[in-house]
PDB file of C-alpha atoms in Angstrom:
ATOM      1  CA  THR A   1     -17.897 -28.212  11.623  1.00 71.00           C
ATOM      2  CA  PRO A   2     -18.000 -24.326  10.973  1.00 75.00           C
ATOM      3  CA  GLU A   3     -14.297 -24.284  10.113  1.00 80.00           C
ATOM      4  CA  GLN A   4     -14.115 -26.697   7.495  1.00 84.00           C
ATOM      5  CA  VAL A   5     -17.432 -24.932   5.860  1.00 81.00           C
ATOM      6  CA  ALA A   6     -16.353 -21.652   6.413  1.00 83.00           C
ATOM      7  CA  GLN A   7     -13.022 -22.945   4.497  1.00 87.00           C
ATOM      8  CA  GLN A   8     -15.277 -24.246   1.720  1.00 89.00           C
ATOM      9  CA  ARG A   9     -16.691 -20.912   1.567  1.00 88.00           C
ATOM     10  CA  LEU A  10     -13.444 -18.692   1.274  1.00 90.00           C
ATOM     11  CA  GLY A  11     -11.884 -21.372  -1.330  1.00 92.00           C
ATOM     12  CA  MET A  12     -15.279 -21.343  -4.055  1.00 93.00           C
ATOM     13  CA  LEU A  13     -15.129 -17.513  -3.211  1.00 92.00           C
ATOM     14  CA  ASN A  14     -10.893 -17.577  -4.654  1.00 93.00           C
ATOM     15  CA  LYS A  15     -12.607 -19.867  -7.541  1.00 95.00           C
ATOM     16  CA  ILE A  16     -14.748 -16.783  -8.115  1.00 95.00           C
ATOM     17  CA  MET A  17     -12.799 -14.052  -7.911  1.00 95.00           C
ATOM     18  CA  GLY A  18      -9.678 -15.814  -9.991  1.00 95.00           C
ATOM     19  CA  ALA A  19     -12.327 -16.504 -13.127  1.00 96.00           C
ATOM     20  CA  ILE A  20     -13.418 -13.214 -13.105  1.00 96.00           C
ATOM     21  CA  THR A  21      -9.857 -11.793 -12.353  1.00 96.00           C
ATOM     22  CA  ARG A  22      -8.806 -13.646 -15.761  1.00 96.00           C
ATOM     23  CA  ALA A  23     -11.505 -12.954 -17.591  1.00 97.00           C
ATOM     24  CA  LEU A  24     -11.059  -8.963 -16.532  1.00 97.00           C
ATOM     25  CA  VAL A  25      -7.246  -9.682 -18.118  1.00 96.00           C
ATOM     26  CA  THR A  26      -8.569 -11.241 -20.963  1.00 96.00           C
ATOM     27  CA  SER A  27     -11.391  -8.964 -22.184  1.00 96.00           C
ATOM     28  CA  HIS A  28      -8.415  -5.448 -21.603  1.00 96.00           C
ATOM     29  CA  GLU A  29      -5.586  -7.673 -23.403  1.00 95.00           C
ATOM     30  CA  LYS A  30      -7.956  -8.710 -26.386  1.00 95.00           C
ATOM     31  CA  ALA A  31      -9.171  -4.857 -26.680  1.00 94.00           C
ATOM     32  CA  GLN A  32      -5.846  -3.769 -26.861  1.00 92.00           C
ATOM     33  CA  GLN A  33      -5.091  -6.166 -29.764  1.00 93.00           C
ATOM     34  CA  THR A  34      -7.819  -5.597 -31.659  1.00 92.00           C
ATOM     35  CA  ASN A  35      -7.325  -1.088 -30.797  1.00 91.00           C
ATOM     36  CA  VAL A  36     -11.274  -1.036 -29.227  1.00 91.00           C
ATOM     37  CA  GLN A  37     -12.485   1.269 -26.502  1.00 92.00           C
ATOM     38  CA  TRP A  38     -12.254  -0.813 -23.298  1.00 94.00           C
ATOM     39  CA  ASP A  39     -15.170   0.133 -20.566  1.00 95.00           C
ATOM     40  CA  GLN A  40     -13.936  -0.527 -16.932  1.00 95.00           C
ATOM     41  CA  ARG A  41     -17.421  -0.145 -15.964  1.00 95.00           C
ATOM     42  CA  PRO A  42     -18.616  -2.880 -15.626  1.00 95.00           C
ATOM     43  CA  TRP A  43     -16.296  -4.953 -13.758  1.00 96.00           C
ATOM     44  CA  PHE A  44     -16.082  -2.281 -11.490  1.00 96.00           C
ATOM     45  CA  ARG A  45     -20.019  -2.767 -10.718  1.00 96.00           C
ATOM     46  CA  LEU A  46     -19.572  -6.521 -10.867  1.00 96.00           C
ATOM     47  CA  LEU A  47     -16.811  -6.339  -8.065  1.00 96.00           C
ATOM     48  CA  LEU A  48     -18.011  -3.199  -5.989  1.00 95.00           C
ATOM     49  CA  ASP A  49     -21.202  -5.214  -5.563  1.00 94.00           C
ATOM     50  CA  LEU A  50     -19.591  -8.800  -4.376  1.00 93.00           C
ATOM     51  CA  VAL A  51     -17.602  -6.180  -2.016  1.00 92.00           C
ATOM     52  CA  CYS A  52     -20.914  -4.415  -0.986  1.00 91.00           C
ATOM     53  CA  GLU A  53     -22.885  -7.630  -0.187  1.00 88.00           C
ATOM     54  CA  LEU A  54     -19.916  -9.792   0.783  1.00 82.00           C
ATOM     55  CA  ASN A  55     -19.226  -7.365   3.839  1.00 80.00           C
ATOM     56  CA  THR A  56     -22.409  -6.594   5.083  1.00 80.00           C
ATOM     57  CA  PRO A  57     -23.441  -7.259   8.709  1.00 79.00           C
ATOM     58  CA  ASN A  58     -24.232 -11.732   8.527  1.00 76.00           C
ATOM     59  CA  GLN A  59     -24.185 -14.053  11.147  1.00 78.00           C
ATOM     60  CA  LEU A  60     -22.992 -16.646   8.979  1.00 74.00           C
ATOM     61  CA  LEU A  61     -19.975 -14.240   7.242  1.00 76.00           C
ATOM     62  CA  ASP A  62     -19.290 -12.231   9.907  1.00 75.00           C
ATOM     63  CA  SER A  63     -16.678 -14.500  11.608  1.00 79.00           C
ATOM     64  CA  MET A  64     -14.276 -14.923   8.290  1.00 84.00           C
ATOM     65  CA  LYS A  65     -15.365 -11.212   7.395  1.00 84.00           C
ATOM     66  CA  SER A  66     -11.024 -10.850   7.878  1.00 85.00           C
ATOM     67  CA  SER A  67     -10.557 -13.488   5.447  1.00 89.00           C
ATOM     68  CA  ILE A  68     -13.248 -13.095   2.640  1.00 90.00           C
ATOM     69  CA  VAL A  69     -11.449  -8.390   2.418  1.00 90.00           C
ATOM     70  CA  ASN A  70      -8.055 -10.513   2.682  1.00 92.00           C
ATOM     71  CA  VAL A  71      -9.596 -12.857  -0.940  1.00 93.00           C
ATOM     72  CA  PHE A  72     -10.745  -9.321  -2.670  1.00 95.00           C
ATOM     73  CA  GLY A  73      -7.293  -7.958  -1.745  1.00 95.00           C
ATOM     74  CA  SER A  74      -5.502 -10.400  -3.088  1.00 95.00           C
ATOM     75  CA  ALA A  75      -8.088 -10.317  -6.204  1.00 96.00           C
ATOM     76  CA  PHE A  76      -7.220  -6.408  -6.775  1.00 97.00           C
ATOM     77  CA  HIS A  77      -3.404  -6.990  -6.400  1.00 96.00           C
ATOM     78  CA  VAL A  78      -4.020  -9.327  -9.795  1.00 96.00           C
ATOM     79  CA  VAL A  79      -5.658  -6.488 -11.586  1.00 96.00           C
ATOM     80  CA  GLN A  80      -3.215  -3.621 -10.124  1.00 96.00           C
ATOM     81  CA  PRO A  81      -2.877  -0.993 -12.571  1.00 96.00           C
ATOM     82  CA  LEU A  82       0.366  -1.852 -14.450  1.00 95.00           C
ATOM     83  CA  VAL A  83      -1.274  -4.876 -15.124  1.00 95.00           C
ATOM     84  CA  VAL A  84      -4.662  -3.470 -15.973  1.00 96.00           C
ATOM     85  CA  PRO A  85      -3.968  -0.020 -16.553  1.00 94.00           C
ATOM     86  CA  GLY A  86      -7.081   0.863 -18.452  1.00 95.00           C
ATOM     87  CA  PHE A  87      -8.855  -0.428 -15.345  1.00 96.00           C
ATOM     88  CA  SER A  88      -6.632   2.234 -13.064  1.00 96.00           C
ATOM     89  CA  PHE A  89     -10.009   4.652 -12.108  1.00 96.00           C
ATOM     90  CA  ALA A  90     -12.246   1.954 -11.138  1.00 96.00           C
ATOM     91  CA  TRP A  91      -8.956   0.087  -9.251  1.00 97.00           C
ATOM     92  CA  LEU A  92      -8.524   3.332  -6.850  1.00 97.00           C
ATOM     93  CA  GLU A  93     -11.729   3.651  -6.220  1.00 96.00           C
ATOM     94  CA  LEU A  94     -12.023   0.136  -5.393  1.00 96.00           C
ATOM     95  CA  ILE A  95      -9.061   0.298  -3.074  1.00 96.00           C
ATOM     96  CA  SER A  96      -9.982   3.307  -1.235  1.00 95.00           C
ATOM     97  CA  HIS A  97     -14.523   2.248  -0.698  1.00 94.00           C
ATOM     98  CA  ARG A  98     -15.579   2.093   3.088  1.00 91.00           C
ATOM     99  CA  MET A  99     -16.712  -1.752   2.739  1.00 91.00           C
ATOM    100  CA  PHE A 100     -13.183  -2.848   1.636  1.00 93.00           C
ATOM    101  CA  LEU A 101     -10.829  -0.243   3.091  1.00 93.00           C
ATOM    102  CA  SER A 102     -11.514   0.723   6.546  1.00 91.00           C
ATOM    103  CA  ASN A 103     -13.201  -3.584   6.978  1.00 89.00           C
ATOM    104  CA  LEU A 104      -9.208  -4.348   5.914  1.00 91.00           C
ATOM    105  CA  LEU A 105      -7.616  -2.150   7.887  1.00 92.00           C
ATOM    106  CA  LEU A 106     -10.176  -2.624  11.507  1.00 90.00           C
ATOM    107  CA  ALA A 107      -9.554  -6.501  11.014  1.00 86.00           C
ATOM    108  CA  LYS A 108      -7.948  -7.591  14.171  1.00 85.00           C
ATOM    109  CA  ASP A 109      -4.600  -8.362  15.224  1.00 85.00           C
ATOM    110  CA  GLN A 110      -3.484  -6.104  12.245  1.00 88.00           C
ATOM    111  CA  LYS A 111      -4.107  -8.844   9.660  1.00 88.00           C
ATOM    112  CA  GLY A 112      -5.062  -6.991   6.640  1.00 91.00           C
ATOM    113  CA  TRP A 113      -2.381  -3.529   7.248  1.00 93.00           C
ATOM    114  CA  GLY A 114      -0.085  -6.315   5.319  1.00 93.00           C
ATOM    115  CA  VAL A 115      -2.751  -6.433   2.295  1.00 94.00           C
ATOM    116  CA  MET A 116      -3.286  -2.795   2.163  1.00 95.00           C
ATOM    117  CA  HIS A 117       0.400  -1.730   2.159  1.00 95.00           C
ATOM    118  CA  GLN A 118       0.697  -3.682  -0.533  1.00 96.00           C
ATOM    119  CA  LEU A 119      -2.387  -2.101  -2.739  1.00 97.00           C
ATOM    120  CA  LEU A 120      -0.761   1.111  -1.654  1.00 97.00           C
ATOM    121  CA  ILE A 121       3.079  -0.060  -3.216  1.00 96.00           C
ATOM    122  CA  ASP A 122       0.913  -1.290  -6.315  1.00 97.00           C
ATOM    123  CA  LEU A 123      -0.679   2.360  -6.846  1.00 97.00           C
ATOM    124  CA  PHE A 124       2.749   4.454  -6.159  1.00 96.00           C
ATOM    125  CA  LEU A 125       4.590   1.883  -8.036  1.00 95.00           C
ATOM    126  CA  PHE A 126       2.618   2.453 -11.363  1.00 96.00           C
ATOM    127  CA  MET A 127       2.518   6.498 -10.953  1.00 94.00           C
ATOM    128  CA  GLU A 128       6.527   6.841  -9.787  1.00 93.00           C
ATOM    129  CA  PRO A 129       7.691   7.006 -13.999  1.00 91.00           C
ATOM    130  CA  HIS A 130       5.190   9.508 -14.385  1.00 90.00           C
ATOM    131  CA  LEU A 131       5.402  11.314 -11.019  1.00 90.00           C
ATOM    132  CA  ARG A 132       9.242  11.533 -11.910  1.00 88.00           C
ATOM    133  CA  LYS A 133       9.374  12.756 -15.312  1.00 84.00           C
ATOM    134  CA  LEU A 134       6.853  14.762 -13.798  1.00 77.00           C
ATOM    135  CA  GLU A 135       4.867  13.938 -17.219  1.00 77.00           C
ATOM    136  CA  LEU A 136       1.050  14.362 -16.423  1.00 85.00           C
ATOM    137  CA  THR A 137      -1.724  14.219 -18.552  1.00 90.00           C
ATOM    138  CA  ASP A 138      -5.105  15.306 -17.642  1.00 93.00           C
ATOM    139  CA  ALA A 139      -6.202  12.069 -16.294  1.00 93.00           C
ATOM    140  CA  LEU A 140      -2.983  11.498 -15.039  1.00 92.00           C
ATOM    141  CA  LYS A 141      -3.268  14.500 -13.101  1.00 93.00           C
ATOM    142  CA  LYS A 142      -7.024  13.405 -11.825  1.00 95.00           C
ATOM    143  CA  TYR A 143      -5.624  10.089 -10.334  1.00 95.00           C
ATOM    144  CA  TYR A 144      -2.915  12.083  -8.609  1.00 94.00           C
ATOM    145  CA  ASP A 145      -5.789  14.591  -6.997  1.00 95.00           C
ATOM    146  CA  GLY A 146      -7.478  11.127  -6.219  1.00 95.00           C
ATOM    147  CA  THR A 147      -4.367   9.100  -4.572  1.00 95.00           C
ATOM    148  CA  LEU A 148      -3.954  12.211  -3.091  1.00 94.00           C
ATOM    149  CA  ARG A 149      -7.606  11.949  -1.173  1.00 95.00           C
ATOM    150  CA  VAL A 150      -7.028   8.202   0.031  1.00 96.00           C
ATOM    151  CA  ILE A 151      -3.926   8.938   1.488  1.00 95.00           C
ATOM    152  CA  LEU A 152      -5.056  11.934   3.674  1.00 94.00           C
ATOM    153  CA  MET A 153      -8.118  10.007   4.466  1.00 95.00           C
ATOM    154  CA  LEU A 154      -5.681   7.523   5.302  1.00 95.00           C
ATOM    155  CA  VAL A 155      -3.619   9.829   8.232  1.00 93.00           C
ATOM    156  CA  HIS A 156      -6.956  10.659   9.530  1.00 92.00           C
ATOM    157  CA  ASP A 157      -8.290   7.839   9.770  1.00 93.00           C
ATOM    158  CA  PHE A 158      -5.478   5.479   9.931  1.00 94.00           C
ATOM    159  CA  PRO A 159      -2.424   7.799  10.657  1.00 93.00           C
ATOM    160  CA  SER A 160      -0.773   4.316  12.482  1.00 93.00           C
ATOM    161  CA  PHE A 161      -0.996   2.228   9.754  1.00 94.00           C
ATOM    162  CA  LEU A 162       1.158   4.814   7.550  1.00 93.00           C
ATOM    163  CA  ALA A 163       3.690   5.373  10.089  1.00 92.00           C
ATOM    164  CA  ALA A 164       4.350   1.963  10.608  1.00 92.00           C
ATOM    165  CA  TYR A 165       4.778   1.406   6.837  1.00 93.00           C
ATOM    166  CA  SER A 166       5.872   4.875   6.129  1.00 92.00           C
ATOM    167  CA  LEU A 167       9.438   3.576   5.134  1.00 89.00           C
ATOM    168  CA  SER A 168       8.401   1.543   2.515  1.00 91.00           C
ATOM    169  CA  PHE A 169       6.135   3.743   1.200  1.00 93.00           C
ATOM    170  CA  CYS A 170       8.752   6.616   0.578  1.00 92.00           C
ATOM    171  CA  ASN A 171      11.055   4.364  -0.629  1.00 89.00           C
ATOM    172  CA  VAL A 172       8.933   3.777  -3.882  1.00 91.00           C
ATOM    173  CA  ILE A 173       8.070   7.588  -4.316  1.00 93.00           C
ATOM    174  CA  PRO A 174      10.703   9.799  -6.484  1.00 91.00           C
ATOM    175  CA  GLU A 175      12.576  12.379  -4.141  1.00 89.00           C
ATOM    176  CA  ASN A 176      10.091  15.308  -6.588  1.00 90.00           C
ATOM    177  CA  CYS A 177       7.164  14.180  -4.740  1.00 90.00           C
ATOM    178  CA  VAL A 178       7.752  16.569  -1.626  1.00 91.00           C
ATOM    179  CA  GLN A 179       4.162  17.030  -1.131  1.00 90.00           C
ATOM    180  CA  LEU A 180       3.194  12.687  -1.252  1.00 92.00           C
ATOM    181  CA  ARG A 181       6.246  12.106   1.080  1.00 93.00           C
ATOM    182  CA  ASN A 182       5.300  14.751   3.350  1.00 92.00           C
ATOM    183  CA  ILE A 183       1.496  13.924   3.814  1.00 93.00           C
ATOM    184  CA  ILE A 184       2.758  10.196   4.636  1.00 94.00           C
ATOM    185  CA  LEU A 185       5.181  11.381   6.918  1.00 91.00           C
ATOM    186  CA  SER A 186       2.846  13.456   9.225  1.00 89.00           C
ATOM    187  CA  ALA A 187       0.712  10.229  10.159  1.00 89.00           C
ATOM    188  CA  THR A 188       1.223  10.472  14.088  1.00 86.00           C
ATOM    189  CA  PRO A 189       0.216   7.514  15.423  1.00 84.00           C
ATOM    190  CA  LYS A 190      -2.807   6.978  17.633  1.00 80.00           C
ATOM    191  CA  GLY A 191      -1.735   7.731  20.952  1.00 75.00           C
ATOM    192  CA  VAL A 192       0.895   9.604  20.450  1.00 73.00           C
ATOM    193  CA  PRO A 193       0.516  13.255  21.044  1.00 68.00           C
ATOM    194  CA  PHE A 194       1.238  15.870  18.211  1.00 68.00           C
ATOM    195  CA  HIS A 195       4.036  19.044  20.524  1.00 64.00           C
ATOM    196  CA  ASP A 196       4.436  22.095  18.737  1.00 62.00           C
ATOM    197  CA  PRO A 197       7.904  22.406  17.333  1.00 63.00           C
ATOM    198  CA  ILE A 198       7.427  26.011  17.355  1.00 66.00           C
ATOM    199  CA  ASN A 199       7.139  26.247  21.205  1.00 69.00           C
ATOM    200  CA  ARG A 200       9.991  27.921  22.827  1.00 68.00           C
ATOM    201  CA  ASN A 201       9.878  25.102  25.525  1.00 73.00           C
ATOM    202  CA  PHE A 202       9.847  22.601  23.562  1.00 67.00           C
ATOM    203  CA  LYS A 203      13.135  19.785  23.828  1.00 72.00           C
ATOM    204  CA  ILE A 204      12.732  16.847  21.891  1.00 68.00           C
ATOM    205  CA  ASP A 205      14.927  15.073  24.459  1.00 69.00           C
ATOM    206  CA  GLN A 206      12.660  15.315  27.194  1.00 67.00           C
ATOM    207  CA  LEU A 207       9.062  14.219  25.448  1.00 70.00           C
ATOM    208  CA  PRO A 208       8.196  10.702  27.090  1.00 69.00           C
ATOM    209  CA  GLU A 209       7.976   9.778  23.577  1.00 69.00           C
ATOM    210  CA  ILE A 210      11.420   9.301  22.518  1.00 69.00           C
ATOM    211  CA  LYS A 211      12.201   6.302  24.422  1.00 69.00           C
ATOM    212  CA  GLN A 212       9.023   4.427  22.983  1.00 70.00           C
ATOM    213  CA  SER A 213      10.720   2.506  20.112  1.00 71.00           C
ATOM    214  CA  PRO A 214       8.160   3.288  17.354  1.00 71.00           C
ATOM    215  CA  LEU A 215       6.095   0.591  15.415  1.00 74.00           C
ATOM    216  CA  ILE A 216       8.204  -0.245  11.966  1.00 79.00           C
ATOM    217  CA  LEU A 217       6.590  -3.024   9.901  1.00 79.00           C
ATOM    218  CA  SER A 218       8.472  -2.112   6.159  1.00 77.00           C
ATOM    219  CA  ASN A 219      11.396  -4.386   5.729  1.00 77.00           C
ATOM    220  CA  VAL A 220      14.568  -2.443   6.651  1.00 74.00           C
ATOM    221  CA  VAL A 221      16.586  -5.253   6.543  1.00 75.00           C
ATOM    222  CA  GLY A 222      15.952  -6.436   3.155  1.00 73.00           C
ATOM    223  CA  PRO A 223      18.000  -4.395   1.312  1.00 70.00           C
ATOM    224  CA  LEU A 224      20.754  -4.742   3.616  1.00 75.00           C
ATOM    225  CA  MET A 225      21.185  -8.633   3.312  1.00 77.00           C
ATOM    226  CA  SER A 226      23.864  -9.087   0.808  1.00 76.00           C
ATOM    227  CA  PHE A 227      26.136  -7.370   3.381  1.00 78.00           C
ATOM    228  CA  LYS A 228      24.632  -7.828   6.816  1.00 79.00           C
ATOM    229  CA  ASN A 229      26.695  -9.606   8.098  1.00 81.00           C
ATOM    230  CA  GLU A 230      29.824  -7.541   7.212  1.00 79.00           C
ATOM    231  CA  LEU A 231      27.977  -4.483   8.299  1.00 78.00           C
ATOM    232  CA  ASP A 232      27.403  -6.166  12.038  1.00 80.00           C
ATOM    233  CA  ASN A 233      31.134  -6.814  11.968  1.00 79.00           C
ATOM    234  CA  TYR A 234      32.147  -3.222  10.975  1.00 78.00           C
ATOM    235  CA  LEU A 235      29.733  -1.811  13.700  1.00 77.00           C
ATOM    236  CA  ARG A 236      30.998  -3.688  16.124  1.00 79.00           C
ATOM    237  CA  GLY A 237      34.666  -3.131  15.018  1.00 74.00           C
ATOM    238  CA  GLN A 238      35.678  -6.271  13.819  1.00 67.00           C
ATOM    239  CA  GLN A 239      35.926  -5.450  10.099  1.00 62.00           C
ATOM    240  CA  SER A 240      38.418  -3.419   7.628  1.00 69.00           C
ATOM    241  CA  PRO A 241      38.458   0.296   7.654  1.00 68.00           C
ATOM    242  CA  ASP A 242      38.067  -0.490   4.027  1.00 74.00           C
ATOM    243  CA  PHE A 243      34.433  -2.098   4.539  1.00 75.00           C
ATOM    244  CA  LEU A 244      33.766   2.322   3.989  1.00 73.00           C
ATOM    245  CA  ASN A 245      34.738   2.089   0.260  1.00 74.00           C
ATOM    246  CA  ILE A 246      32.793  -0.897  -0.775  1.00 74.00           C
ATOM    247  CA  LEU A 247      29.788   0.372   1.362  1.00 75.00           C
ATOM    248  CA  VAL A 248      28.836   2.956  -1.315  1.00 72.00           C
ATOM    249  CA  ASN A 249      28.558   0.245  -3.897  1.00 74.00           C
ATOM    250  CA  ASN A 250      26.363  -1.701  -1.812  1.00 71.00           C
ATOM    251  CA  LEU A 251      24.009   0.581  -1.533  1.00 70.00           C
ATOM    252  CA  ARG A 252      23.425   0.901  -5.481  1.00 67.00           C
ATOM    253  CA  LYS A 253      21.061  -0.400  -7.165  1.00 58.00           C
ATOM    254  CA  ASP A 254      21.666  -1.859 -10.480  1.00 56.00           C
ATOM    255  CA  GLY A 255      24.802   0.171 -10.839  1.00 48.00           C
ATOM    256  CA  ASN A 256      22.620   3.649  -9.985  1.00 49.00           C
ATOM    257  CA  PRO A 257      22.673   5.948  -7.964  1.00 45.00           C
TER     258      PRO A 257
END
């Protein structure tokens, strides 16, 4: 059946991408061990050619295009900059390439949003320690500029995606990165008009959009799971007032603020 053929093709693609990513990681590790400068360009060209070839219009592949893009997204997650720092520039160009990113975010029923969310989290986690300490080499400054360009492109073309995941993005971006955080928080979902807050007649409580619940795809409940029942009971008035005294400690991560 066509479904079985599609699954077989996806299985084959998974094996091919698995072999490529393992070979890439192994090649990078050997270069580090032998103090040899590693060249990311052949691997970038190989992966880019595959992305472009498998995402061009094709009657045999159109029905499974979203699944194909998800396979590439999983492969890019494996070779993220924290794992293969020597591949970071090529990686950033791959995840922001029009043949990958647009096909991923335009997939039906937002099936590709979770993959792109994970890839951007990978990007921010790689940049976080450098941005927090403000220790940027010339290469990292260029990498940060590239990151800003990607986010600005998402604000312009896919604002609903950024708005839906803004909470989790800001959680991994250092507080001192005001510019980057403000760009993400400025994303206005499509269909929601932007009102001028400086206008004298602006009254936020009278806006019709204020009655609509925003789309939040970030996992906001996860960090509260260890004490969610106690918090719910407190909000219902069934918990001891002493709960507030231990709430701060519950909100700390590994004993740190």
